[in-house]
């Protein structure tokens, strides 16, 4: 049964636009009920570069800034093994 309460959160999906560039796209909305269950309504999804991750931010809040993943740093022991 559908509930007619107003949404409390905005849904964002991360769309990759290259190896180091991504952006958040608003994809829908949702709300959390008194039992802690999220009810989500997605209007759209990114085409290409979508990994399935959806971020929920309170209405009016922005998602976090995307920071590219940094390559793993080699430890001193790993560098000695390579020599």
PDB file of C-alpha atoms in Angstrom:
ATOM      1  CA  UNK A   1       0.000   0.000   0.000  1.00  0.00           C
ATOM      2  CA  UNK A   2       1.421   3.353  -1.003  1.00  0.00           C
ATOM      3  CA  UNK A   3       1.836   6.024   1.626  1.00  0.00           C
ATOM      4  CA  UNK A   4       1.093   9.641   0.712  1.00  0.00           C
ATOM      5  CA  UNK A   5       3.647  11.272   3.022  1.00  0.00           C
ATOM      6  CA  UNK A   6       5.996  13.852   1.529  1.00  0.00           C
ATOM      7  CA  UNK A   7       9.585  12.859   0.640  1.00  0.00           C
ATOM      8  CA  UNK A   8      12.322  13.795   3.098  1.00  0.00           C
ATOM      9  CA  UNK A   9      15.421  12.923   1.043  1.00  0.00           C
ATOM     10  CA  UNK A  10      16.749  13.481  -2.469  1.00  0.00           C
ATOM     11  CA  UNK A  11      18.389  10.560  -4.311  1.00  0.00           C
ATOM     12  CA  UNK A  12      21.643  11.130  -6.210  1.00  0.00           C
ATOM     13  CA  UNK A  13      23.541   8.694  -8.439  1.00  0.00           C
ATOM     14  CA  UNK A  14      27.235   8.982  -9.193  1.00  0.00           C
ATOM     15  CA  UNK A  15      27.958   9.044 -12.922  1.00  0.00           C
ATOM     16  CA  UNK A  16      31.510   8.410 -14.025  1.00  0.00           C
ATOM     17  CA  UNK A  17      32.691  10.602 -16.883  1.00  0.00           C
ATOM     18  CA  UNK A  18      36.189   9.216 -17.224  1.00  0.00           C
ATOM     19  CA  UNK A  19      38.788   7.675 -14.995  1.00  0.00           C
ATOM     20  CA  UNK A  20      39.029  10.632 -12.641  1.00  0.00           C
ATOM     21  CA  UNK A  21      35.901  12.640 -13.255  1.00  0.00           C
ATOM     22  CA  UNK A  22      32.433  11.950 -11.891  1.00  0.00           C
ATOM     23  CA  UNK A  23      29.402  13.989 -11.010  1.00  0.00           C
ATOM     24  CA  UNK A  24      26.283  13.514  -8.921  1.00  0.00           C
ATOM     25  CA  UNK A  25      22.970  13.457 -10.791  1.00  0.00           C
ATOM     26  CA  UNK A  26      19.643  13.956  -9.029  1.00  0.00           C
ATOM     27  CA  UNK A  27      17.686  10.782  -9.760  1.00  0.00           C
ATOM     28  CA  UNK A  28      14.631  10.849  -7.504  1.00  0.00           C
ATOM     29  CA  UNK A  29      13.462  11.157  -3.911  1.00  0.00           C
ATOM     30  CA  UNK A  30      12.420   9.112  -0.927  1.00  0.00           C
ATOM     31  CA  UNK A  31      11.507   9.097   2.716  1.00  0.00           C
ATOM     32  CA  UNK A  32      12.188   7.030   5.793  1.00  0.00           C
ATOM     33  CA  UNK A  33       9.181   5.647   7.670  1.00  0.00           C
ATOM     34  CA  UNK A  34       8.837   5.181  11.442  1.00  0.00           C
ATOM     35  CA  UNK A  35      10.177   1.604  11.170  1.00  0.00           C
ATOM     36  CA  UNK A  36      13.444   2.824   9.608  1.00  0.00           C
ATOM     37  CA  UNK A  37      12.568   1.563   6.121  1.00  0.00           C
ATOM     38  CA  UNK A  38      13.389   3.791   3.141  1.00  0.00           C
ATOM     39  CA  UNK A  39      10.763   4.215   0.437  1.00  0.00           C
ATOM     40  CA  UNK A  40      12.536   5.276  -2.747  1.00  0.00           C
ATOM     41  CA  UNK A  41      11.164   6.632  -6.006  1.00  0.00           C
ATOM     42  CA  UNK A  42      13.776   6.833  -8.763  1.00  0.00           C
ATOM     43  CA  UNK A  43      12.732   8.921 -11.755  1.00  0.00           C
ATOM     44  CA  UNK A  44      15.820   8.203 -13.854  1.00  0.00           C
ATOM     45  CA  UNK A  45      19.261   6.578 -13.840  1.00  0.00           C
ATOM     46  CA  UNK A  46      22.472   7.640 -15.587  1.00  0.00           C
ATOM     47  CA  UNK A  47      23.179   5.961 -18.908  1.00  0.00           C
ATOM     48  CA  UNK A  48      26.687   4.556 -19.001  1.00  0.00           C
ATOM     49  CA  UNK A  49      29.147   4.874 -16.147  1.00  0.00           C
ATOM     50  CA  UNK A  50      26.573   3.985 -13.466  1.00  0.00           C
ATOM     51  CA  UNK A  51      27.820   1.610 -10.769  1.00  0.00           C
ATOM     52  CA  UNK A  52      24.501   1.192  -8.921  1.00  0.00           C
ATOM     53  CA  UNK A  53      25.375   3.416  -5.953  1.00  0.00           C
ATOM     54  CA  UNK A  54      22.631   5.819  -4.838  1.00  0.00           C
ATOM     55  CA  UNK A  55      23.226   8.504  -2.184  1.00  0.00           C
ATOM     56  CA  UNK A  56      20.352   9.941  -0.113  1.00  0.00           C
ATOM     57  CA  UNK A  57      20.715  13.487   1.192  1.00  0.00           C
ATOM     58  CA  UNK A  58      18.110  15.405   3.189  1.00  0.00           C
ATOM     59  CA  UNK A  59      16.113  17.714   0.944  1.00  0.00           C
ATOM     60  CA  UNK A  60      18.094  20.924   0.391  1.00  0.00           C
ATOM     61  CA  UNK A  61      21.467  19.302   1.167  1.00  0.00           C
ATOM     62  CA  UNK A  62      24.029  18.555  -1.510  1.00  0.00           C
ATOM     63  CA  UNK A  63      25.870  15.241  -1.878  1.00  0.00           C
ATOM     64  CA  UNK A  64      29.546  15.165  -0.867  1.00  0.00           C
ATOM     65  CA  UNK A  65      32.129  16.345  -3.360  1.00  0.00           C
ATOM     66  CA  UNK A  66      33.529  13.480  -5.381  1.00  0.00           C
ATOM     67  CA  UNK A  67      37.214  12.866  -4.796  1.00  0.00           C
ATOM     68  CA  UNK A  68      39.031  10.654  -7.289  1.00  0.00           C
ATOM     69  CA  UNK A  69      40.534   7.493  -5.879  1.00  0.00           C
ATOM     70  CA  UNK A  70      44.249   7.753  -5.372  1.00  0.00           C
ATOM     71  CA  UNK A  71      46.501   4.884  -6.377  1.00  0.00           C
ATOM     72  CA  UNK A  72      47.683   2.775  -3.479  1.00  0.00           C
ATOM     73  CA  UNK A  73      50.986   3.862  -1.986  1.00  0.00           C
ATOM     74  CA  UNK A  74      53.707   1.226  -2.007  1.00  0.00           C
ATOM     75  CA  UNK A  75      55.227   0.420   1.339  1.00  0.00           C
ATOM     76  CA  UNK A  76      59.002   0.297   1.852  1.00  0.00           C
ATOM     77  CA  UNK A  77      58.859  -3.504   2.104  1.00  0.00           C
ATOM     78  CA  UNK A  78      57.134  -3.802  -1.280  1.00  0.00           C
ATOM     79  CA  UNK A  79      59.742  -1.545  -2.899  1.00  0.00           C
ATOM     80  CA  UNK A  80      62.567  -3.723  -1.498  1.00  0.00           C
ATOM     81  CA  UNK A  81      60.880  -6.833  -2.961  1.00  0.00           C
ATOM     82  CA  UNK A  82      60.878  -5.228  -6.400  1.00  0.00           C
ATOM     83  CA  UNK A  83      64.649  -4.554  -6.365  1.00  0.00           C
TER      84      UNK A  83
END
